[in-house]
Amino acid sequence: MIHTNEILETLRMIDQEKLDVRTITMGISLFNCVCDDTHRLASRVYSRIAKQAENLVKVGEEIEREIGVPIVNKRISVTPISLITGAVNDPIPVAYALDKAAKETGVDFIGGYSALVQKGMTAADRRLIQSIPQALAETDVMCSSVNVASTKAGIDMDAVVLCGKVIKDLAERTKDRDGFGCAKLVIFSNAVEDNPFMAGAFYGPGEGDCAVSVGVSGPGVVKRALESVKGAPFDVVAETIKRTAFRITRVGQLVAQEASARLNVPFGIVDLSLAPTPAIGDSVAHILEEMGLEKCGTHGTTAALALLNDAVKKGGVMATSHVGGLSGAFIPVSEDIGMIEAAACGALTLDKLEAMTCVCSVGLDMIAVPGDTSASTISAIIADEAAIGMINTKTTAVRVIPAPGKKVGDFVEFGGLLGRAPVIPVHPFSSELFAARGGRIPAPLNSLKN
């Protein structure tokens, strides 16, 4: 049970330390929409979402007003669309239906224009992936993802190569917005089925008819807590973060329970991930610097991030029995003012970010690279990150923006939660022959756990 005094305790965190619930996300299964006519399928998808989520935004706003906790986004995730379009030839009408339904309900984003191809692609998977550039360029609030690898299956390099080409095409189609379409596309290894965060959210085939999940935030709260233990040993730092994560997660638990009850939808999970914003005082990078680093990206950054990620999870799991999603610390460059500063001054490089992803949630996230970066280089970046996820049995991802017409040192501007990012360099040496091999990188030995 969550008591009134716990709610009151959060008021200071909300007012002074930028605590918020980053998202309430309703997951909706679309399997009952399946049919063999494209337009009838699209109509069923629209109706199912519009009906199921009609009160999501209203309930979120009611909870905000009544308990005083800001809820930044209300979102919807759906069954990976390639799983319901096997009997139709064109998934694009379904993309339009998703976007229309999201706008009808008033949510900020809808995710699930997705394919799970870690071991191979069906014809429906391939059609959907090839349609992503058009779908994301011609919709406003729809997001997409592709899972190209897993610890059990290995890496589908044919899918990785295709995704590199898709990202380049999508950047070109949205070049008037600095390649903004790429900010709505995530390429995963070991994608989870209950992630409430965009752009990678989808509602997995192992889920029920519907569920409501919550993603919390709170980097500012953690940084403020660490300011009180300056110079203390890392044992104290870890304990301080654990206690703070507990309090943050209790807020998420409260919001999730209230939303579940009011929407008459099962409570899914609380994702413990610390999600930053471009606002000052809401940065994961600044937490790492509070531990003693002059600038995020310098030597020691990976160790500091490992401590933070672990302590957040340990504190969060004591606050709720419904933990899921990604749960850790996000490091999206454009969405974190400290990461932006570190990348702009050269302290934070692509190689260092890749190393950091070994110990935190997700991976190379919201990173702008030169517009002339080749599709094969992007595919190789995806393969590297997928390998980290595959070998370490963790979720990793790539959300990279080859910014058309931009070179190293330029900035891309997206606004809102997506922020802005400096264009950072990639290695100049070719990976074309590597990517051209195709096939499948086999699963590692540690996949044999049975």
mmCIF file with all atom_site columns, N, CA, C and O in Angstrom, residues 280-306:
data_model
loop_
_atom_site.group_PDB
_atom_site.id
_atom_site.type_symbol
_atom_site.label_atom_id
_atom_site.label_alt_id
_atom_site.label_comp_id
_atom_site.label_asym_id
_atom_site.label_entity_id
_atom_site.label_seq_id
_atom_site.pdbx_PDB_ins_code
_atom_site.Cartn_x
_atom_site.Cartn_y
_atom_site.Cartn_z
_atom_site.occupancy
_atom_site.B_iso_or_equiv
_atom_site.pdbx_formal_charge
_atom_site.auth_seq_id
_atom_site.auth_comp_id
_atom_site.auth_asym_id
_atom_site.auth_atom_id
_atom_site.pdbx_PDB_model_num
ATOM 1   N N  . ILE A 1 280 ? 18.004 21.674 -18.269 1.00 0.00 ? 280 ILE A N  1
ATOM 2   C CA . ILE A 1 280 ? 19.053 21.741 -17.254 1.00 0.00 ? 280 ILE A CA 1
ATOM 3   C C  . ILE A 1 280 ? 18.519 21.151 -15.952 1.00 0.00 ? 280 ILE A C  1
ATOM 4   O O  . ILE A 1 280 ? 17.400 21.428 -15.535 1.00 0.00 ? 280 ILE A O  1
ATOM 5   N N  . GLY A 1 281 ? 19.330 20.300 -15.306 1.00 0.00 ? 281 GLY A N  1
ATOM 6   C CA . GLY A 1 281 ? 18.920 19.670 -14.056 1.00 0.00 ? 281 GLY A CA 1
ATOM 7   C C  . GLY A 1 281 ? 18.232 18.340 -14.239 1.00 0.00 ? 281 GLY A C  1
ATOM 8   O O  . GLY A 1 281 ? 17.688 17.791 -13.282 1.00 0.00 ? 281 GLY A O  1
ATOM 9   N N  . ASP A 1 282 ? 18.255 17.798 -15.460 1.00 0.00 ? 282 ASP A N  1
ATOM 10  C CA . ASP A 1 282 ? 17.545 16.543 -15.727 1.00 0.00 ? 282 ASP A CA 1
ATOM 11  C C  . ASP A 1 282 ? 18.414 15.627 -16.585 1.00 0.00 ? 282 ASP A C  1
ATOM 12  O O  . ASP A 1 282 ? 17.962 15.055 -17.563 1.00 0.00 ? 282 ASP A O  1
ATOM 13  N N  . SER A 1 283 ? 19.689 15.481 -16.170 1.00 0.00 ? 283 SER A N  1
ATOM 14  C CA . SER A 1 283 ? 20.693 14.839 -17.016 1.00 0.00 ? 283 SER A CA 1
ATOM 15  C C  . SER A 1 283 ? 21.346 13.648 -16.337 1.00 0.00 ? 283 SER A C  1
ATOM 16  O O  . SER A 1 283 ? 21.797 13.745 -15.187 1.00 0.00 ? 283 SER A O  1
ATOM 17  N N  . VAL A 1 284 ? 21.425 12.513 -17.048 1.00 0.00 ? 284 VAL A N  1
ATOM 18  C CA . VAL A 1 284 ? 22.189 11.371 -16.564 1.00 0.00 ? 284 VAL A CA 1
ATOM 19  C C  . VAL A 1 284 ? 23.683 11.687 -16.588 1.00 0.00 ? 284 VAL A C  1
ATOM 20  O O  . VAL A 1 284 ? 24.428 11.303 -15.690 1.00 0.00 ? 284 VAL A O  1
ATOM 21  N N  . ALA A 1 285 ? 24.136 12.392 -17.617 1.00 0.00 ? 285 ALA A N  1
ATOM 22  C CA . ALA A 1 285 ? 25.556 12.756 -17.699 1.00 0.00 ? 285 ALA A CA 1
ATOM 23  C C  . ALA A 1 285 ? 25.986 13.553 -16.478 1.00 0.00 ? 285 ALA A C  1
ATOM 24  O O  . ALA A 1 285 ? 27.096 13.354 -15.952 1.00 0.00 ? 285 ALA A O  1
ATOM 25  N N  . HIS A 1 286 ? 25.128 14.443 -15.993 1.00 0.00 ? 286 HIS A N  1
ATOM 26  C CA . HIS A 1 286 ? 25.492 15.252 -14.831 1.00 0.00 ? 286 HIS A CA 1
ATOM 27  C C  . HIS A 1 286 ? 25.546 14.414 -13.554 1.00 0.00 ? 286 HIS A C  1
ATOM 28  O O  . HIS A 1 286 ? 26.278 14.750 -12.622 1.00 0.00 ? 286 HIS A O  1
ATOM 29  N N  . ILE A 1 287 ? 24.789 13.318 -13.492 1.00 0.00 ? 287 ILE A N  1
ATOM 30  C CA . ILE A 1 287 ? 24.922 12.386 -12.366 1.00 0.00 ? 287 ILE A CA 1
ATOM 31  C C  . ILE A 1 287 ? 26.315 11.779 -12.365 1.00 0.00 ? 287 ILE A C  1
ATOM 32  O O  . ILE A 1 287 ? 26.992 11.709 -11.325 1.00 0.00 ? 287 ILE A O  1
ATOM 33  N N  . LEU A 1 288 ? 26.774 11.342 -13.530 1.00 0.00 ? 288 LEU A N  1
ATOM 34  C CA . LEU A 1 288 ? 28.101 10.742 -13.638 1.00 0.00 ? 288 LEU A CA 1
ATOM 35  C C  . LEU A 1 288 ? 29.179 11.754 -13.265 1.00 0.00 ? 288 LEU A C  1
ATOM 36  O O  . LEU A 1 288 ? 30.163 11.416 -12.592 1.00 0.00 ? 288 LEU A O  1
ATOM 37  N N  . GLU A 1 289 ? 29.003 12.983 -13.684 1.00 0.00 ? 289 GLU A N  1
ATOM 38  C CA . GLU A 1 289 ? 29.970 14.019 -13.345 1.00 0.00 ? 289 GLU A CA 1
ATOM 39  C C  . GLU A 1 289 ? 29.947 14.356 -11.858 1.00 0.00 ? 289 GLU A C  1
ATOM 40  O O  . GLU A 1 289 ? 30.984 14.690 -11.270 1.00 0.00 ? 289 GLU A O  1
ATOM 41  N N  . GLU A 1 290 ? 28.789 14.211 -11.242 1.00 0.00 ? 290 GLU A N  1
ATOM 42  C CA . GLU A 1 290 ? 28.684 14.431 -9.793  1.00 0.00 ? 290 GLU A CA 1
ATOM 43  C C  . GLU A 1 290 ? 29.504 13.396 -9.027  1.00 0.00 ? 290 GLU A C  1
ATOM 44  O O  . GLU A 1 290 ? 29.916 13.640 -7.887  1.00 0.00 ? 290 GLU A O  1
ATOM 45  N N  . MET A 1 291 ? 29.765 12.241 -9.637  1.00 0.00 ? 291 MET A N  1
ATOM 46  C CA . MET A 1 291 ? 30.593 11.219 -8.987  1.00 0.00 ? 291 MET A CA 1
ATOM 47  C C  . MET A 1 291 ? 32.083 11.549 -9.042  1.00 0.00 ? 291 MET A C  1
ATOM 48  O O  . MET A 1 291 ? 32.900 10.837 -8.453  1.00 0.00 ? 291 MET A O  1
ATOM 49  N N  . GLY A 1 292 ? 32.443 12.616 -9.768  1.00 0.00 ? 292 GLY A N  1
ATOM 50  C CA . GLY A 1 292 ? 33.839 13.030 -9.775  1.00 0.00 ? 292 GLY A CA 1
ATOM 51  C C  . GLY A 1 292 ? 34.483 13.141 -11.134 1.00 0.00 ? 292 GLY A C  1
ATOM 52  O O  . GLY A 1 292 ? 35.685 13.421 -11.229 1.00 0.00 ? 292 GLY A O  1
ATOM 53  N N  . LEU A 1 293 ? 33.711 12.945 -12.209 1.00 0.00 ? 293 LEU A N  1
ATOM 54  C CA . LEU A 1 293 ? 34.257 13.065 -13.560 1.00 0.00 ? 293 LEU A CA 1
ATOM 55  C C  . LEU A 1 293 ? 34.175 14.521 -14.013 1.00 0.00 ? 293 LEU A C  1
ATOM 56  O O  . LEU A 1 293 ? 33.140 15.167 -13.847 1.00 0.00 ? 293 LEU A O  1
ATOM 57  N N  . GLU A 1 294 ? 35.259 15.015 -14.568 1.00 0.00 ? 294 GLU A N  1
ATOM 58  C CA . GLU A 1 294 ? 35.234 16.400 -15.053 1.00 0.00 ? 294 GLU A CA 1
ATOM 59  C C  . GLU A 1 294 ? 34.223 16.560 -16.181 1.00 0.00 ? 294 GLU A C  1
ATOM 60  O O  . GLU A 1 294 ? 33.520 17.570 -16.267 1.00 0.00 ? 294 GLU A O  1
ATOM 61  N N  . LYS A 1 295 ? 34.153 15.560 -17.058 1.00 0.00 ? 295 LYS A N  1
ATOM 62  C CA . LYS A 1 295 ? 33.216 15.604 -18.172 1.00 0.00 ? 295 LYS A CA 1
ATOM 63  C C  . LYS A 1 295 ? 32.809 14.176 -18.526 1.00 0.00 ? 295 LYS A C  1
ATOM 64  O O  . LYS A 1 295 ? 33.646 13.280 -18.568 1.00 0.00 ? 295 LYS A O  1
ATOM 65  N N  . CYS A 1 296 ? 31.543 13.966 -18.738 1.00 0.00 ? 296 CYS A N  1
ATOM 66  C CA . CYS A 1 296 ? 31.060 12.651 -19.151 1.00 0.00 ? 296 CYS A CA 1
ATOM 67  C C  . CYS A 1 296 ? 31.778 12.216 -20.424 1.00 0.00 ? 296 CYS A C  1
ATOM 68  O O  . CYS A 1 296 ? 31.883 12.989 -21.384 1.00 0.00 ? 296 CYS A O  1
ATOM 69  N N  . GLY A 1 297 ? 32.283 10.989 -20.417 1.00 0.00 ? 297 GLY A N  1
ATOM 70  C CA . GLY A 1 297 ? 33.038 10.483 -21.552 1.00 0.00 ? 297 GLY A CA 1
ATOM 71  C C  . GLY A 1 297 ? 34.502 10.280 -21.249 1.00 0.00 ? 297 GLY A C  1
ATOM 72  O O  . GLY A 1 297 ? 35.189 9.528  -21.937 1.00 0.00 ? 297 GLY A O  1
ATOM 73  N N  . THR A 1 298 ? 34.994 10.933 -20.187 1.00 0.00 ? 298 THR A N  1
ATOM 74  C CA . THR A 1 298 ? 36.386 10.742 -19.820 1.00 0.00 ? 298 THR A CA 1
ATOM 75  C C  . THR A 1 298 ? 36.580 9.379  -19.167 1.00 0.00 ? 298 THR A C  1
ATOM 76  O O  . THR A 1 298 ? 35.617 8.646  -18.921 1.00 0.00 ? 298 THR A O  1
ATOM 77  N N  . HIS A 1 299 ? 37.819 9.016  -18.880 1.00 0.00 ? 299 HIS A N  1
ATOM 78  C CA . HIS A 1 299 ? 38.113 7.729  -18.267 1.00 0.00 ? 299 HIS A CA 1
ATOM 79  C C  . HIS A 1 299 ? 37.403 7.619  -16.913 1.00 0.00 ? 299 HIS A C  1
ATOM 80  O O  . HIS A 1 299 ? 37.453 8.531  -16.094 1.00 0.00 ? 299 HIS A O  1
ATOM 81  N N  . GLY A 1 300 ? 36.753 6.502  -16.699 1.00 0.00 ? 300 GLY A N  1
ATOM 82  C CA . GLY A 1 300 ? 35.960 6.298  -15.487 1.00 0.00 ? 300 GLY A CA 1
ATOM 83  C C  . GLY A 1 300 ? 34.472 6.369  -15.732 1.00 0.00 ? 300 GLY A C  1
ATOM 84  O O  . GLY A 1 300 ? 33.669 5.948  -14.892 1.00 0.00 ? 300 GLY A O  1
ATOM 85  N N  . THR A 1 301 ? 34.077 6.872  -16.912 1.00 0.00 ? 301 THR A N  1
ATOM 86  C CA . THR A 1 301 ? 32.653 7.047  -17.207 1.00 0.00 ? 301 THR A CA 1
ATOM 87  C C  . THR A 1 301 ? 31.905 5.721  -17.233 1.00 0.00 ? 301 THR A C  1
ATOM 88  O O  . THR A 1 301 ? 30.786 5.617  -16.708 1.00 0.00 ? 301 THR A O  1
ATOM 89  N N  . THR A 1 302 ? 32.498 4.702  -17.836 1.00 0.00 ? 302 THR A N  1
ATOM 90  C CA . THR A 1 302 ? 31.820 3.410  -17.930 1.00 0.00 ? 302 THR A CA 1
ATOM 91  C C  . THR A 1 302 ? 31.614 2.804  -16.551 1.00 0.00 ? 302 THR A C  1
ATOM 92  O O  . THR A 1 302 ? 30.547 2.253  -16.243 1.00 0.00 ? 302 THR A O  1
ATOM 93  N N  . ALA A 1 303 ? 32.609 2.926  -15.676 1.00 0.00 ? 303 ALA A N  1
ATOM 94  C CA . ALA A 1 303 ? 32.484 2.400  -14.315 1.00 0.00 ? 303 ALA A CA 1
ATOM 95  C C  . ALA A 1 303 ? 31.402 3.145  -13.542 1.00 0.00 ? 303 ALA A C  1
ATOM 96  O O  . ALA A 1 303 ? 30.600 2.536  -12.816 1.00 0.00 ? 303 ALA A O  1
ATOM 97  N N  . ALA A 1 304 ? 31.374 4.469  -13.688 1.00 0.00 ? 304 ALA A N  1
ATOM 98  C CA . ALA A 1 304 ? 30.352 5.263  -12.995 1.00 0.00 ? 304 ALA A CA 1
ATOM 99  C C  . ALA A 1 304 ? 28.955 4.894  -13.476 1.00 0.00 ? 304 ALA A C  1
ATOM 100 O O  . ALA A 1 304 ? 28.016 4.775  -12.683 1.00 0.00 ? 304 ALA A O  1
ATOM 101 N N  . LEU A 1 305 ? 28.809 4.698  -14.783 1.00 0.00 ? 305 LEU A N  1
ATOM 102 C CA . LEU A 1 305 ? 27.510 4.333  -15.340 1.00 0.00 ? 305 LEU A CA 1
ATOM 103 C C  . LEU A 1 305 ? 27.085 2.944  -14.881 1.00 0.00 ? 305 LEU A C  1
ATOM 104 O O  . LEU A 1 305 ? 25.897 2.706  -14.613 1.00 0.00 ? 305 LEU A O  1
ATOM 105 N N  . ALA A 1 306 ? 28.041 2.029  -14.774 1.00 0.00 ? 306 ALA A N  1
ATOM 106 C CA . ALA A 1 306 ? 27.722 0.680  -14.287 1.00 0.00 ? 306 ALA A CA 1
ATOM 107 C C  . ALA A 1 306 ? 27.185 0.733  -12.866 1.00 0.00 ? 306 ALA A C  1
ATOM 108 O O  . ALA A 1 306 ? 26.199 0.059  -12.532 1.00 0.00 ? 306 ALA A O  1
#
